[in-house]
């Protein structure tokens, strides 16, 4: 555990509306970090993991969404965690490291000894106290969480080589075209405040390079300025790659679960992982067959206290039902996320699907996906306020907000 004088600050990078486009149609109405997984907004999972950090002074969310989109959530979560949580809005995207740097004065207000930096769109057990301890023994500027994945998947992430004994980061390449390593960057870091000097150096180097090009070639200048603005710094390419092998950065390997949440399909998978984690961390959040709702519950299921579920419904595994949803008699739900104010009428079935806010599914209807979380149409997604009329079957389809379906569809995107 940390000494009583040290103070730690956590920062969660939430991106903005131009990111998270693969999350459409759900992200059309709600910022991706606020879309529920296992009944809680995506960002809630890293946020609540921060509770385990000793001497935590503040949590900042940094993004380029409008302040009002986060205001309500931030004030309620601050209260719940009993740690000040604040949303800081970038006027424009500065990149994952540039965003952090642009708020260095706020972050340093508490004079922290360490800064945790977490990507919002990863799903894992966030072993933060363990990372802090490991980081202190390594003694470098930063430690990153890493995991082994299959060689086929590795190229979607930052691939790295670490010293097997000292755990020093020796080599780092972001999403390489040719295979480097099956050890990848999980997007969870701890740094000393020296990270700000490293980011500042990266800014200076970028400006110097641009100046050099200006003197030598007008064409090169054009491509350099077109590529990235001078105040845009990426943590991976601009900081981790050049600092590898300089005894500044170290790795902490997790053997627990880890996934990246870039698509709605992956949010169903991650909902399942978080629901199963609740068994150990928050068993009170899991529904039970003999609970007050009376319905038959199979496996891990979350039901918001305000949702109304008919006692003859059969629910699970991997189902989360958000506030004010109404689940009728004889309804069967398997592997799905049912968002706020949804109504599912008698004897309807929902399988491998996400049902958007205020949608309504008619009697004897079936909304289903085949359950391939990585395929574009591997699950069915109904956007906000979609109506599926009685006895209609919707399979492997994406339906945009405010549509009403009165005929059955399969493998379709309904615009
Ligand atoms: N505030 C802010 N401003 N946030 C940003 C910005 C920005 O300009 N750019 C990205 N982010 C946030 C995203 O919302 C996300 O949470 C995180 O920073 C990283 O996003 P990207 O830079 O788009 O990278 P990525 O998600 O494709 O890959 C990164 O994370 C992987 C782990 O999930 C890389 O670091 C990979 O190496 C890593 O494996």
PDB file of N, CA and C in Angstrom, residues 275 279 286-288 297-302 315-319:
ATOM      1  N   UNK A 275     -20.552  -9.225 -16.225  1.00  0.00           N
ATOM      2  CA  UNK A 275     -21.568  -9.896 -15.398  1.00  0.00           C
ATOM      3  C   UNK A 275     -20.917 -11.034 -14.614  1.00  0.00           C
ATOM      4  N   UNK A 279     -19.958 -11.736  -9.982  1.00  0.00           N
ATOM      5  CA  UNK A 279     -20.071 -12.851  -9.024  1.00  0.00           C
ATOM      6  C   UNK A 279     -19.090 -12.668  -7.877  1.00  0.00           C
ATOM      7  N   UNK A 286     -26.479  -9.183  -9.215  1.00  0.00           N
ATOM      8  CA  UNK A 286     -26.969 -10.289 -10.054  1.00  0.00           C
ATOM      9  C   UNK A 286     -28.347 -10.748  -9.596  1.00  0.00           C
ATOM     10  N   UNK A 287     -29.246 -10.974 -10.597  1.00  0.00           N
ATOM     11  CA  UNK A 287     -30.614 -11.415 -10.279  1.00  0.00           C
ATOM     12  C   UNK A 287     -30.603 -12.903  -9.904  1.00  0.00           C
ATOM     13  N   UNK A 288     -31.556 -13.265  -9.092  1.00  0.00           N
ATOM     14  CA  UNK A 288     -31.693 -14.661  -8.671  1.00  0.00           C
ATOM     15  C   UNK A 288     -33.111 -15.119  -8.975  1.00  0.00           C
ATOM     16  N   UNK A 297     -34.390 -17.295 -13.784  1.00  0.00           N
ATOM     17  CA  UNK A 297     -33.112 -16.673 -14.145  1.00  0.00           C
ATOM     18  C   UNK A 297     -32.087 -17.774 -14.397  1.00  0.00           C
ATOM     19  N   UNK A 298     -31.385 -17.666 -15.533  1.00  0.00           N
ATOM     20  CA  UNK A 298     -30.368 -18.663 -15.873  1.00  0.00           C
ATOM     21  C   UNK A 298     -29.025 -17.954 -16.019  1.00  0.00           C
ATOM     22  N   UNK A 299     -28.028 -18.378 -15.275  1.00  0.00           N
ATOM     23  CA  UNK A 299     -26.680 -17.785 -15.378  1.00  0.00           C
ATOM     24  C   UNK A 299     -26.655 -16.347 -14.883  1.00  0.00           C
ATOM     25  N   UNK A 300     -25.738 -15.537 -15.455  1.00  0.00           N
ATOM     26  CA  UNK A 300     -25.523 -14.174 -14.959  1.00  0.00           C
ATOM     27  C   UNK A 300     -26.468 -13.184 -15.635  1.00  0.00           C
ATOM     28  N   UNK A 301     -27.287 -12.530 -14.812  1.00  0.00           N
ATOM     29  CA  UNK A 301     -28.314 -11.609 -15.321  1.00  0.00           C
ATOM     30  C   UNK A 301     -28.340 -10.377 -14.419  1.00  0.00           C
ATOM     31  N   UNK A 302     -28.420  -9.187 -15.043  1.00  0.00           N
ATOM     32  CA  UNK A 302     -28.610  -7.953 -14.266  1.00  0.00           C
ATOM     33  C   UNK A 302     -29.988  -7.383 -14.609  1.00  0.00           C
ATOM     34  N   UNK A 315     -35.070 -15.773 -18.311  1.00  0.00           N
ATOM     35  CA  UNK A 315     -34.050 -14.783 -18.654  1.00  0.00           C
ATOM     36  C   UNK A 315     -32.640 -15.278 -18.364  1.00  0.00           C
ATOM     37  N   UNK A 316     -31.775 -15.236 -19.395  1.00  0.00           N
ATOM     38  CA  UNK A 316     -30.366 -15.548 -19.199  1.00  0.00           C
ATOM     39  C   UNK A 316     -29.945 -16.739 -20.032  1.00  0.00           C
ATOM     40  N   UNK A 317     -28.629 -17.001 -20.108  1.00  0.00           N
ATOM     41  CA  UNK A 317     -27.567 -16.226 -19.460  1.00  0.00           C
ATOM     42  C   UNK A 317     -27.189 -14.964 -20.243  1.00  0.00           C
ATOM     43  N   UNK A 318     -26.295 -14.175 -19.636  1.00  0.00           N
ATOM     44  CA  UNK A 318     -25.787 -12.917 -20.201  1.00  0.00           C
ATOM     45  C   UNK A 318     -26.884 -11.973 -20.667  1.00  0.00           C
ATOM     46  N   UNK A 319     -27.703 -11.546 -19.736  1.00  0.00           N
ATOM     47  CA  UNK A 319     -28.742 -10.560 -20.076  1.00  0.00           C
ATOM     48  C   UNK A 319     -28.608  -9.392 -19.111  1.00  0.00           C
TER      49      UNK A 319
END
